[in-house]
Tab-separated table of C-alpha atoms in Angstrom:
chain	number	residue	atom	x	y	z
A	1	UNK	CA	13.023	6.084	-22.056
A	2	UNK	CA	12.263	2.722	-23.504
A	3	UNK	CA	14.877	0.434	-24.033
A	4	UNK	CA	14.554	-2.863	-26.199
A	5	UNK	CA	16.121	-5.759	-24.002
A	6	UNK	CA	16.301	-8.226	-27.157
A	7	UNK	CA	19.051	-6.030	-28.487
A	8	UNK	CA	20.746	-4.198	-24.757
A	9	UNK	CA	20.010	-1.150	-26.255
A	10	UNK	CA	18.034	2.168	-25.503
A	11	UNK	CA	15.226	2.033	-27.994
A	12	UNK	CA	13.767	5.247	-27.759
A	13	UNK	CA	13.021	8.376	-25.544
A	14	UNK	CA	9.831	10.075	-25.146
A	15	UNK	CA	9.858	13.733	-25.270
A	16	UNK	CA	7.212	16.679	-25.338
A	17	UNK	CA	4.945	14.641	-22.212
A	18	UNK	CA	3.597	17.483	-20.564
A	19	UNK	CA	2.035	17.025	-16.997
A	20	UNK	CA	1.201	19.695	-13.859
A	21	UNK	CA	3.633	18.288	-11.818
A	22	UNK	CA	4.914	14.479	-12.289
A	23	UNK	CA	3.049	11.544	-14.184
A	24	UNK	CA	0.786	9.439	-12.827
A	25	UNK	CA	1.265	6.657	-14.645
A	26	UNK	CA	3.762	4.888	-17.299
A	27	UNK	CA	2.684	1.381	-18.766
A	28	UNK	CA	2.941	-0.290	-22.452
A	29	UNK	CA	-0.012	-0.541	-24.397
A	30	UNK	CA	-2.206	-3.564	-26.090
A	31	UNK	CA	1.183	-3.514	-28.463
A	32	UNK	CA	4.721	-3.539	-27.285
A	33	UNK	CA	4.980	-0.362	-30.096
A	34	UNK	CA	2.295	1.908	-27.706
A	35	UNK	CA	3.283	3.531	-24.575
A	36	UNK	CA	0.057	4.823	-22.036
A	37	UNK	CA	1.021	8.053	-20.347
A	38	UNK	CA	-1.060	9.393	-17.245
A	39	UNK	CA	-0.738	12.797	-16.295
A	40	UNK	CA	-1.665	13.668	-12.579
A	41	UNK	CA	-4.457	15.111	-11.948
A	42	UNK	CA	-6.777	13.614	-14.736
A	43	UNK	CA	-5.187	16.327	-17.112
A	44	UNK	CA	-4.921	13.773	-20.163
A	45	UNK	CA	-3.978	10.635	-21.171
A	46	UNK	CA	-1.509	10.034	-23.988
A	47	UNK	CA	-0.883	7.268	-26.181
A	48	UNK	CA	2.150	6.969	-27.824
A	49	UNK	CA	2.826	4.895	-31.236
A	50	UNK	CA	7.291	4.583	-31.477
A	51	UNK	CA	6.819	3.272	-34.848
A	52	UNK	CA	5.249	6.679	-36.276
A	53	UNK	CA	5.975	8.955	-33.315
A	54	UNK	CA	2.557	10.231	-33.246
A	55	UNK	CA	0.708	10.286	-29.984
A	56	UNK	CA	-3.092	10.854	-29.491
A	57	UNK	CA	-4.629	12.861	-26.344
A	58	UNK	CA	-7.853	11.550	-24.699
A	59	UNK	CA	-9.049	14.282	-21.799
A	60	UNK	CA	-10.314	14.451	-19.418
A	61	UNK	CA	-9.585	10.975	-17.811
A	62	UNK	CA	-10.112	9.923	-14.711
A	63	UNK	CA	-7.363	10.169	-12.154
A	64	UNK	CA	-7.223	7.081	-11.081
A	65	UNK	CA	-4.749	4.714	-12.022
A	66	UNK	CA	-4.936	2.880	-14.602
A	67	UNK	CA	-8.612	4.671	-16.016
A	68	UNK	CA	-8.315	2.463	-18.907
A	69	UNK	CA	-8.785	-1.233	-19.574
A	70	UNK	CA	-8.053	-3.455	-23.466
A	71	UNK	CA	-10.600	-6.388	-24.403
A	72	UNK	CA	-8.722	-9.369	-24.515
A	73	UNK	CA	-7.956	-10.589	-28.715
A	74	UNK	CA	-9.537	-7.641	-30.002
A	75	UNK	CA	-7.560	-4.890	-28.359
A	76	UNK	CA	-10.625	-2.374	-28.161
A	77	UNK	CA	-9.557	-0.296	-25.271
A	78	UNK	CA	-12.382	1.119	-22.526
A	79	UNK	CA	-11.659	4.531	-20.905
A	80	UNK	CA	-13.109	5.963	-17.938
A	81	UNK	CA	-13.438	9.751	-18.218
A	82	UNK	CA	-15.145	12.852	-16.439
A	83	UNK	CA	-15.632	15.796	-18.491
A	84	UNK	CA	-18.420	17.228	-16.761
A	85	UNK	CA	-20.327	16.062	-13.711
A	86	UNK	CA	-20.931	12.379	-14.891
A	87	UNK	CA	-18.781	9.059	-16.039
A	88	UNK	CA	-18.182	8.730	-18.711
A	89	UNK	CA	-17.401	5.396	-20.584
A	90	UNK	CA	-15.198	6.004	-23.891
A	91	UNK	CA	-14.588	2.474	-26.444
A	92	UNK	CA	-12.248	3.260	-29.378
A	93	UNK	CA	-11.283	0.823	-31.602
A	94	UNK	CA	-7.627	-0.834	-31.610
A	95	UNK	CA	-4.711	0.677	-33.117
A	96	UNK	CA	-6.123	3.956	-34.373
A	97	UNK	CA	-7.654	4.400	-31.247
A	98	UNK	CA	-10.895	6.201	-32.973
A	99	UNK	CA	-14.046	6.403	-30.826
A	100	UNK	CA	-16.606	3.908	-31.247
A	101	UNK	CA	-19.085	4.768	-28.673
A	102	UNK	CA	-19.427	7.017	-25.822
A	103	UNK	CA	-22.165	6.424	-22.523
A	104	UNK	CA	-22.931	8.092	-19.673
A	105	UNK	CA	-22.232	5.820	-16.768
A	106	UNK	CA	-24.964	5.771	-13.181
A	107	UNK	CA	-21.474	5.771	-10.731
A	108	UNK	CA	-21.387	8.272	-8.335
A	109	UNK	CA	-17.553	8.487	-8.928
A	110	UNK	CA	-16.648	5.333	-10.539
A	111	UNK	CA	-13.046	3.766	-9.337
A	112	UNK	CA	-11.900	1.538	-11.317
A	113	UNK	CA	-12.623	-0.658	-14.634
A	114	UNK	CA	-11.457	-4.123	-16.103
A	115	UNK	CA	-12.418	-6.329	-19.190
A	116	UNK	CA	-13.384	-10.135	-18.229
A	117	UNK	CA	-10.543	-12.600	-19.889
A	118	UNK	CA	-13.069	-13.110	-23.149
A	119	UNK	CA	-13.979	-9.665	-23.344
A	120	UNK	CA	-17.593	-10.250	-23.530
A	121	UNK	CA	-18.422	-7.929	-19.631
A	122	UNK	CA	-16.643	-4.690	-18.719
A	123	UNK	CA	-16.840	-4.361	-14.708
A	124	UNK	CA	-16.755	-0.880	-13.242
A	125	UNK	CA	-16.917	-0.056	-9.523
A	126	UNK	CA	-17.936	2.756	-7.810
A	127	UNK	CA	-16.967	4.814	-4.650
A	128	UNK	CA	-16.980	3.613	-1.621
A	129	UNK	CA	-19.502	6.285	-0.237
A	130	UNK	CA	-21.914	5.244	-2.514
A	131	UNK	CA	-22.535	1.832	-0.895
A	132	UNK	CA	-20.909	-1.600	-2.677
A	133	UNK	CA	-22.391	-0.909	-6.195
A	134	UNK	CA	-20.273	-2.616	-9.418
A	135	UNK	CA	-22.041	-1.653	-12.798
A	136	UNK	CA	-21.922	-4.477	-14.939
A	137	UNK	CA	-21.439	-3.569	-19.219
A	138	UNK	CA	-21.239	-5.870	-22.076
A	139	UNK	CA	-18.117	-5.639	-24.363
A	140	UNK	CA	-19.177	-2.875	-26.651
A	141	UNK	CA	-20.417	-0.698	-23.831
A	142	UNK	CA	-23.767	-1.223	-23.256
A	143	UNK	CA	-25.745	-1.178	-19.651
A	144	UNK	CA	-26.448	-4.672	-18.642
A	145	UNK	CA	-27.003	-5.068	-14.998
A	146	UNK	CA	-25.511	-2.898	-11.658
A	147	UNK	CA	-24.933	-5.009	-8.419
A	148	UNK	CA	-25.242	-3.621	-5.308
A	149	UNK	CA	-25.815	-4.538	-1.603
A	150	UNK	CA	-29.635	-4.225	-0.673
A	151	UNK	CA	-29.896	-1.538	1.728
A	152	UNK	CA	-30.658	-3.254	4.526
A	153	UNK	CA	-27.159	-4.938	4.944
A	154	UNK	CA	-24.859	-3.181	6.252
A	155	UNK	CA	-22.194	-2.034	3.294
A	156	UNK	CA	-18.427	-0.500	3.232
A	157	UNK	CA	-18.545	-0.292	-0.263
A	158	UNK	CA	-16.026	-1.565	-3.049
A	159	UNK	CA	-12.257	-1.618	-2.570
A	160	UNK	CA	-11.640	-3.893	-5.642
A	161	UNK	CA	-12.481	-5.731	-8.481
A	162	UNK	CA	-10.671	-8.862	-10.075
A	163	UNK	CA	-11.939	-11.411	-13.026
A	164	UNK	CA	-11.274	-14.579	-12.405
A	165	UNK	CA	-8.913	-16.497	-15.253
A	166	UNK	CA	-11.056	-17.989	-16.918
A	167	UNK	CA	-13.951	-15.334	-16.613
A	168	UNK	CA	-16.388	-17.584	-14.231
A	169	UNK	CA	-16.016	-15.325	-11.427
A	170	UNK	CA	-15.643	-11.549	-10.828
A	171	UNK	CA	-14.424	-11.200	-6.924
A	172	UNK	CA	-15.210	-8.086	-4.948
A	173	UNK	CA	-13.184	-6.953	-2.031
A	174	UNK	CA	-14.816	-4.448	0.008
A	175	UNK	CA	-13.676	-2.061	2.637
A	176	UNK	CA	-14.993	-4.064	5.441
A	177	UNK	CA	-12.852	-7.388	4.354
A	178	UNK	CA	-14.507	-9.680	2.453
A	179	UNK	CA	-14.480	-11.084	-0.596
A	180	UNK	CA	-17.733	-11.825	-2.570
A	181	UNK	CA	-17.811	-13.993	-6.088
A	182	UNK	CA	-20.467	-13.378	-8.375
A	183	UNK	CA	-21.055	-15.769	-10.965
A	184	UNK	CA	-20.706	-15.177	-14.483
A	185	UNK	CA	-23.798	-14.157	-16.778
A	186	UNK	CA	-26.382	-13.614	-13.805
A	187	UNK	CA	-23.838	-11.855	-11.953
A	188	UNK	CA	-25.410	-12.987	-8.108
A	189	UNK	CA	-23.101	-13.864	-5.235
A	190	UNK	CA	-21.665	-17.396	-5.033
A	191	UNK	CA	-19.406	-17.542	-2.466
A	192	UNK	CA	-17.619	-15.109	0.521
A	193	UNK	CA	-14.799	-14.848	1.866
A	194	UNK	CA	-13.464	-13.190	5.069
A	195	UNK	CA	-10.257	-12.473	6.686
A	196	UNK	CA	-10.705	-12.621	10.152
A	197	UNK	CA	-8.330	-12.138	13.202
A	198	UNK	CA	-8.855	-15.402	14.546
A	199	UNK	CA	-7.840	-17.857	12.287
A	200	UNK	CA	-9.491	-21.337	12.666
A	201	UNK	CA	-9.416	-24.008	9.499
A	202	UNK	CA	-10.780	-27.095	9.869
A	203	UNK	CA	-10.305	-28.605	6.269
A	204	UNK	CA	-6.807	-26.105	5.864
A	205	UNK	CA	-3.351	-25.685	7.123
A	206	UNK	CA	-2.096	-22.536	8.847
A	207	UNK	CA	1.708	-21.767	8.725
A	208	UNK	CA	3.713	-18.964	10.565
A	209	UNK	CA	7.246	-17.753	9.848
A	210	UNK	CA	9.381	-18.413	12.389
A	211	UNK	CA	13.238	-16.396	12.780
A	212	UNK	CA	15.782	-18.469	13.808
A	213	UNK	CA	19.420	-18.397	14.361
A	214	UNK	CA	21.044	-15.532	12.557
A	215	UNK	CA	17.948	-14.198	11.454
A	216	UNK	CA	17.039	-17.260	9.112
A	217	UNK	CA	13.322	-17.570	8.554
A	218	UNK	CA	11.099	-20.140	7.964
A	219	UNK	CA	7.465	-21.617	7.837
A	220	UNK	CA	6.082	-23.750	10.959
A	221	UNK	CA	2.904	-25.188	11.332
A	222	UNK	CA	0.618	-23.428	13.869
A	223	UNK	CA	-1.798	-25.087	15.892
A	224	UNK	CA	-5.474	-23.518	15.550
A	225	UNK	CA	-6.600	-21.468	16.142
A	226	UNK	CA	-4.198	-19.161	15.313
A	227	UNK	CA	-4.251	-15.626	15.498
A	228	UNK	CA	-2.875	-12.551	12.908
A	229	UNK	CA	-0.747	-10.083	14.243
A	230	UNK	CA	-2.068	-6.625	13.766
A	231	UNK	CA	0.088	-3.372	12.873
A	232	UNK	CA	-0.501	0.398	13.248
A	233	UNK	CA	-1.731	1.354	9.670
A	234	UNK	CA	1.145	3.618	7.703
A	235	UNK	CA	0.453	6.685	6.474
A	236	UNK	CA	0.654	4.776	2.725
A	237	UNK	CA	-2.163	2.198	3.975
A	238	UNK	CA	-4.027	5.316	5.466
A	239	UNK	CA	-4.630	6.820	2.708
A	240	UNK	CA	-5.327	3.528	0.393
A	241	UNK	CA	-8.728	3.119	2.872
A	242	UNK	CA	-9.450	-0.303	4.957
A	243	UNK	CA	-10.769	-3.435	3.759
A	244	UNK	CA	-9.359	-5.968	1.188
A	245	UNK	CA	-5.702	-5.297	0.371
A	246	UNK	CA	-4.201	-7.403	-2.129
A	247	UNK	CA	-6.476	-9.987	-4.221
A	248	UNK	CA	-5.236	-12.263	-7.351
A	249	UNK	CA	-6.922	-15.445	-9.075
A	250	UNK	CA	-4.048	-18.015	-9.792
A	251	UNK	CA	-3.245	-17.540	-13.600
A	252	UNK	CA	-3.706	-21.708	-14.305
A	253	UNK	CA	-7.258	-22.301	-13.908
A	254	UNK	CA	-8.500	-19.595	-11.697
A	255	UNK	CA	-9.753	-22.147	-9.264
A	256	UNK	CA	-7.010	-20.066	-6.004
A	257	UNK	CA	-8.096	-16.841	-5.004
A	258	UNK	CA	-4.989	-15.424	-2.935
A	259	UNK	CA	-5.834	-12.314	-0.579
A	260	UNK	CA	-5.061	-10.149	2.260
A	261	UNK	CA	-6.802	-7.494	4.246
A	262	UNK	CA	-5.255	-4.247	5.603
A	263	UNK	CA	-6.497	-5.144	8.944
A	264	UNK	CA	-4.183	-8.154	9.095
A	265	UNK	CA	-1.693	-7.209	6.303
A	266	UNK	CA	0.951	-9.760	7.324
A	267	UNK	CA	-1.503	-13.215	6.734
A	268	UNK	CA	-2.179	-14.011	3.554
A	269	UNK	CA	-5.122	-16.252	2.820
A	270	UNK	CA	-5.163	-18.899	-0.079
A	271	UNK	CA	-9.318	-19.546	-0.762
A	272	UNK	CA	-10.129	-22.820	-2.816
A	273	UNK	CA	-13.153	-21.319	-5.035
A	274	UNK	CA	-14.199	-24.784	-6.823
A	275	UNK	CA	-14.494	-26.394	-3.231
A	276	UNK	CA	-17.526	-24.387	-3.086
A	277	UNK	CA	-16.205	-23.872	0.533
A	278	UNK	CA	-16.242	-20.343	2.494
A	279	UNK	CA	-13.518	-21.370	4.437
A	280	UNK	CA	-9.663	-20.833	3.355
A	281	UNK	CA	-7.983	-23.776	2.269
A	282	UNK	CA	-4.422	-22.281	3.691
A	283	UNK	CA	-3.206	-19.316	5.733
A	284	UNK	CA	0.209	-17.734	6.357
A	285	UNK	CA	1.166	-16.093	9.200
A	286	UNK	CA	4.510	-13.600	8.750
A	287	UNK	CA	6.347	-10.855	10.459
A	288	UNK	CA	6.121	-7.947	8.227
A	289	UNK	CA	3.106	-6.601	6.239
A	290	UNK	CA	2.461	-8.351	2.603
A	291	UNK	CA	4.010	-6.152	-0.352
A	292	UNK	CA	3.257	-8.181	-3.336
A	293	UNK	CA	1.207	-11.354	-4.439
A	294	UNK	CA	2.604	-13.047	-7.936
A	295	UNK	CA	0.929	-16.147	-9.188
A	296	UNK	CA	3.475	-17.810	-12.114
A	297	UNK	CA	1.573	-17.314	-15.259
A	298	UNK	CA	2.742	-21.113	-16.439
A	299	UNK	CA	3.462	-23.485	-13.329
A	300	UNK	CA	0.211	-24.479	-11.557
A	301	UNK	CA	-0.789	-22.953	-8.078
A	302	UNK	CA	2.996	-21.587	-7.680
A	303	UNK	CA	2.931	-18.047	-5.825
A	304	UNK	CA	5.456	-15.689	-4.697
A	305	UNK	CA	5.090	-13.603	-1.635
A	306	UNK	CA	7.012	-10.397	-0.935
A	307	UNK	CA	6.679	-8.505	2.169
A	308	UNK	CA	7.409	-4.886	3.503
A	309	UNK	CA	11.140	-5.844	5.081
A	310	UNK	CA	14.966	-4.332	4.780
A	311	UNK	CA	15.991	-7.771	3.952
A	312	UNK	CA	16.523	-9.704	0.040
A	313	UNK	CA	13.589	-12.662	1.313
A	314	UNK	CA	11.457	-13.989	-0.595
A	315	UNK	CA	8.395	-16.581	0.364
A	316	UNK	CA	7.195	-18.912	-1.910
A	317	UNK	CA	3.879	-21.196	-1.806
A	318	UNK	CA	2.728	-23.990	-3.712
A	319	UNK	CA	-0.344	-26.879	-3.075
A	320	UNK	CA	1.786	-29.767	-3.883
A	321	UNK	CA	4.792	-28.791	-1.222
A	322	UNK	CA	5.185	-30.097	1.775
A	323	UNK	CA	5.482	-26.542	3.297
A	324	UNK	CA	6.047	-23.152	1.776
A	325	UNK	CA	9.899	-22.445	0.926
A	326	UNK	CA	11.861	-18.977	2.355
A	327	UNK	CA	14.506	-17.766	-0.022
A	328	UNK	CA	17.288	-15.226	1.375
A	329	UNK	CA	19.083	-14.092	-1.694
A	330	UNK	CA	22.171	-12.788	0.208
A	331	UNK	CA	24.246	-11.807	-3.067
A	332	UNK	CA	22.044	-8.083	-2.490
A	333	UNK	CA	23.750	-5.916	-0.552
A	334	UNK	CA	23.154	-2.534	2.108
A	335	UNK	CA	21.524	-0.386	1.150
A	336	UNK	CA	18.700	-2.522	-0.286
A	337	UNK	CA	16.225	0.361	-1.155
A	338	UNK	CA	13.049	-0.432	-3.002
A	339	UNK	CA	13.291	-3.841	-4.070
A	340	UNK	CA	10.968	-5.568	-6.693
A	341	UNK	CA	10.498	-9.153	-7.425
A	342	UNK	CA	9.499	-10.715	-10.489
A	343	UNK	CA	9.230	-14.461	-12.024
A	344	UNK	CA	11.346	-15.146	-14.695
A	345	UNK	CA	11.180	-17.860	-17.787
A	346	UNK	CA	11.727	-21.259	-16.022
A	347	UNK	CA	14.687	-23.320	-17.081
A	348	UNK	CA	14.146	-26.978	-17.405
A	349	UNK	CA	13.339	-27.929	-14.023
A	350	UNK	CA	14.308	-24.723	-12.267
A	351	UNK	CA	11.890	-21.667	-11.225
A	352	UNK	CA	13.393	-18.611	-11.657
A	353	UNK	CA	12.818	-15.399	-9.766
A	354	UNK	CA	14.332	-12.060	-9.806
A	355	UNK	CA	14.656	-9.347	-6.854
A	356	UNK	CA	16.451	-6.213	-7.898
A	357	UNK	CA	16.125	-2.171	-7.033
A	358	UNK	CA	17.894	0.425	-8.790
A	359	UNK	CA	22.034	-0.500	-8.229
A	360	UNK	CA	21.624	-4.027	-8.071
A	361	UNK	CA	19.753	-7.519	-9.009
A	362	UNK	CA	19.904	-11.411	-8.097
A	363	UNK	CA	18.255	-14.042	-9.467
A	364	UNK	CA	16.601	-16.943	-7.012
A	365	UNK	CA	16.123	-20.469	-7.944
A	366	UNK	CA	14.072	-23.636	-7.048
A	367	UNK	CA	13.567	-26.761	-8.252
A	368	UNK	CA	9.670	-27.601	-8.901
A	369	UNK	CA	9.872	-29.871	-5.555
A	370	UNK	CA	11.236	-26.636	-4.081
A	371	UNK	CA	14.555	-27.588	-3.708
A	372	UNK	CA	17.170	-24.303	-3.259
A	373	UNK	CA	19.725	-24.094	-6.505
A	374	UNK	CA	22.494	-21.206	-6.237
A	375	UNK	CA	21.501	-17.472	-6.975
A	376	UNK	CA	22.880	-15.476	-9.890
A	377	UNK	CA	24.341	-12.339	-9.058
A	378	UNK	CA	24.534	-8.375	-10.636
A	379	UNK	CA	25.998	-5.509	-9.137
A	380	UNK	CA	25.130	-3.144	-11.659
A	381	UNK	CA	22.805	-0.003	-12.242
A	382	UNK	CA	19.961	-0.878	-14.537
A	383	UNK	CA	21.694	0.952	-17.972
A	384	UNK	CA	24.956	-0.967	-17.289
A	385	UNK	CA	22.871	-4.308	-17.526
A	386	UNK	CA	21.837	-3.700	-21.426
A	387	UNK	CA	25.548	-3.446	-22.316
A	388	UNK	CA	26.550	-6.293	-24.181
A	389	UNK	CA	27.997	-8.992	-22.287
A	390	UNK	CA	26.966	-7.981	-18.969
A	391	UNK	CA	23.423	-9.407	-18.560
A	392	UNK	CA	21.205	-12.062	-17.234
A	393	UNK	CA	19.054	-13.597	-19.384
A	394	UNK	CA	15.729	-12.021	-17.684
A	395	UNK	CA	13.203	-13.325	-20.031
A	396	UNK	CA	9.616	-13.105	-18.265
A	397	UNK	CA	8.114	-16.048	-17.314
A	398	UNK	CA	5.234	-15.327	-20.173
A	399	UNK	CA	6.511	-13.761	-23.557
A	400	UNK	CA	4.046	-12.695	-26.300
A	401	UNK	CA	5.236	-12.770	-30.102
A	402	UNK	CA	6.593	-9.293	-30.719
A	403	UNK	CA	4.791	-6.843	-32.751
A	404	UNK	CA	6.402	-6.278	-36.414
A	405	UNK	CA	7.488	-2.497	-36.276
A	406	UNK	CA	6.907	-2.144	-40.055
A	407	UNK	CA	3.608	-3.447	-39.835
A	408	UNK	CA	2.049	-1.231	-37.428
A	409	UNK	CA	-0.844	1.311	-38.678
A	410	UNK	CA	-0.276	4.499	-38.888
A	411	UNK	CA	-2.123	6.112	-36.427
A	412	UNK	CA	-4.575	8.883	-37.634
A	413	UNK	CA	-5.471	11.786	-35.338
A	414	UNK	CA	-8.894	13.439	-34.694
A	415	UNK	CA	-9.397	16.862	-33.867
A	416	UNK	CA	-11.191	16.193	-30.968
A	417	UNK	CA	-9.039	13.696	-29.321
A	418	UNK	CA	-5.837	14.715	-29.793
A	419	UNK	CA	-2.442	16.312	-31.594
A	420	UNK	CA	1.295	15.179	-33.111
A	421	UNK	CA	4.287	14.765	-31.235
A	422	UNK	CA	7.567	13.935	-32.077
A	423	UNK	CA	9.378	10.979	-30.749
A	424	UNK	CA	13.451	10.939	-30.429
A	425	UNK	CA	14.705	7.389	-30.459
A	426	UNK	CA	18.907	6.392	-30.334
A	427	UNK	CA	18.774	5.869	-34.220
A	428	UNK	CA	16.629	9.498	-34.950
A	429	UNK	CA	19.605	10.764	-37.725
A	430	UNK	CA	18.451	7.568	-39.886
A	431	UNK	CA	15.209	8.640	-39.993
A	432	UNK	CA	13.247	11.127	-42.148
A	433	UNK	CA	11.020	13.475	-39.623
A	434	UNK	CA	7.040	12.770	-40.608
A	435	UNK	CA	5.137	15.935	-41.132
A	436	UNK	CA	2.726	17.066	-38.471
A	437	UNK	CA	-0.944	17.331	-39.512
């Protein structure tokens, strides 16, 4: 079901999505008017227009998730697909989603596969058994360089891949822990980073959450060198492989690499990359493994931390604080389930965060010096919060100019990629059914 939050009501409900067992994957597309739909497996992947409740099949995708990434402006999307015993690399153009191009990719088993921010590279790792190789392609597909460790040093292989903001640097986290940064256009190694047990800074600051009375938490400064606590991997982390966790640029400038390895998944490491340093400017020490990294997309080196606990606590970081900030958003109560935080639009001179699960959501609040404002409070199940009256305003932090419904393309179908489906949406009686072709 997708509902449209503008007007608290249910906007339409995908039907006819046919999978083995469950999907693998539900996101929205380059437009707010596509939906991407993964079926497990690597059965197919379907791309649904609302506007003219058409969707087109590509198969034979890869199953990993996502197997597709969009070029920034343009919105030509790249697809990652296996229908025989190679990779294969699918462009098709925006909107009508026809192919473009097709190449065979030299992956073993390629892994994953993201656009740089200007849409000039495509990056596409492969397996970790095949050593730490990352095929490098231009924009329109085309070969342009692989990088790989020489054989004589000793490789893990690739974990993953992330563009820096600005596009200077593609990082690579392997399985072993580091990080390397290759630099754009030559694509060589600039700088490395490591996340290692003992933790010793001499130009940083390490700080370690504390519990005190009543099961407060907070951040002291530890003397160095400090050490991470280490956990027996869960059967979750088992099966994600070891090495390099979690790893985001900061969304300003792209000059703060935040990371964290599943070795030590409860310190998080905050690398300086224009420093031209290999050492971590800051490192935090917690209690519980790291769930989530979140960079605001509009306030300068301002991240959220969310960690694998039973409790509403968030932990929030920024380079002009005195010390990183704890918030306990208390409003939530047991049973907490699966809860999921989020920024949200900032309000004059207030930062805005929301942690919710399925029954219930609260909204946390700081002041850009990170001073603590009172929490907003929900106690409802997510339909209940469209109904009119009865919601936060839960803007994102970053809002793009919606997509005129009437002005969307009608999207043709080929016989090779795919077939017509209908769409049911709240309003379908107004509507004149469009013919199948």
């Amino acid at each position: 079901m997708v509902y449209d939050i503008t007007k608290s009501q249910l906007y339409a409900e995908i039907s006819g999505v046919t999978s083995l067992t469950k999907l693998a994957d539900v996101q929205f597309g380059w437009i707010p008017d596509e939906v991407m739909v993964s079926s497990d497996f690597g059965y197919k992947l379907q791309i649904w227009t609302l506007s003219s409740k058409r969707a087109i099949e590509i198969k034979d995708p890869k199953s990993i998730t996502p197997n597709f990434s969009y070029r920034p402006i343009t919105g030509h999307m790249a697809v990652l697909t296996r229908p025989v015993a190679h990779d294969i690399l699918i462009i098709t153009a925006p909107y009508s989603h026809d192919v473009l191009s097709t190449s065979e990719l030299s992956t073993v088993d390629a892994q994953g596969i993201e656009y740089s921010p200007d849409g000039n590279w495509i990056a596409v790792f492969d397996t970790a058994s095949a050593g730490c190789r990352v095929v490098i392609l231009t924009g329109d597909g085309h070969h342009f360089k692989t990088y790989a460790v020489p054989p004589d040093e000793l490789s893990l292989g690739v974990r993953c891949i992330k563009w820096s903001t600005t596009g200077d640097y593609l990082a690579i986290g392997d399985c072993g822990g580091s990080v390397t940064l290759l630099g754009r256009n030559t694509f060589t190694p600039r700088l490395r980073f490591f996340h290692p047990a003992l933790i010793d800074v001499p130009n940083g600051t390490v700080w370690q959450e504390e519990l005190g009375p009543l099961r407060s938490r907070s951040y002291t400064q530890a003397k160095q060198p400090a050490t991470s606590p280490s956990y027996e991997a869960s059967q979750a982390t088992k099966k994600r492989g070891s090495g390099v966790a979690l790893m985001e640029f900061d969304h300003h400038c792209g000059d703060l690499l935040a990371s964290t390895s599943s070795d030590t998944p409860s310190t998080l490491w905050v690398h300086s990359v224009d420093s031209g340093s290999e050492r971590a400017t800051t490192a935090l020490i917690h209690h519980s493994p790291i769930k989530s990294l979140l960079w605001h997309p509009t306030i300068k080196d301002l991240l959220l931390v969310q960690c694998a606990i039973a409790e509403p606590i968030i932990y929030i970081w920024r380079a002009s604080w005195i010390e990183p900030k704890t918030v306990s958003l208390s409003s939530l109560k047991a049973p907490l389930g699966k809860l999921k935080a989020a920024w949200l639009a900032a309000e004059g001179d207030k930062i805005r965060f929301l942690l919710s699960n399925s029954e219930q959501s609260a909204v946390g609040q700081l002041t850009r010096e990170g001073e603590e404002v009172p929490e907003q409070f929900n106690r409802m199940g997510p339909e209940a919060m469209f109904d009119e009256g009865h919601s936060f305003d839960l803007s994102p932090a970053s809002v793009q100019a919606d997509e005129n419904p009437d002005d969307t393309p009608d999207v043709g179908l080929s016989t090779e990629l795919g077939q017509t489906l209908d769409v049911e949406d709240t309003f379908h009686y107004r509507q004149r059914k469009p013919k199948a072709v």
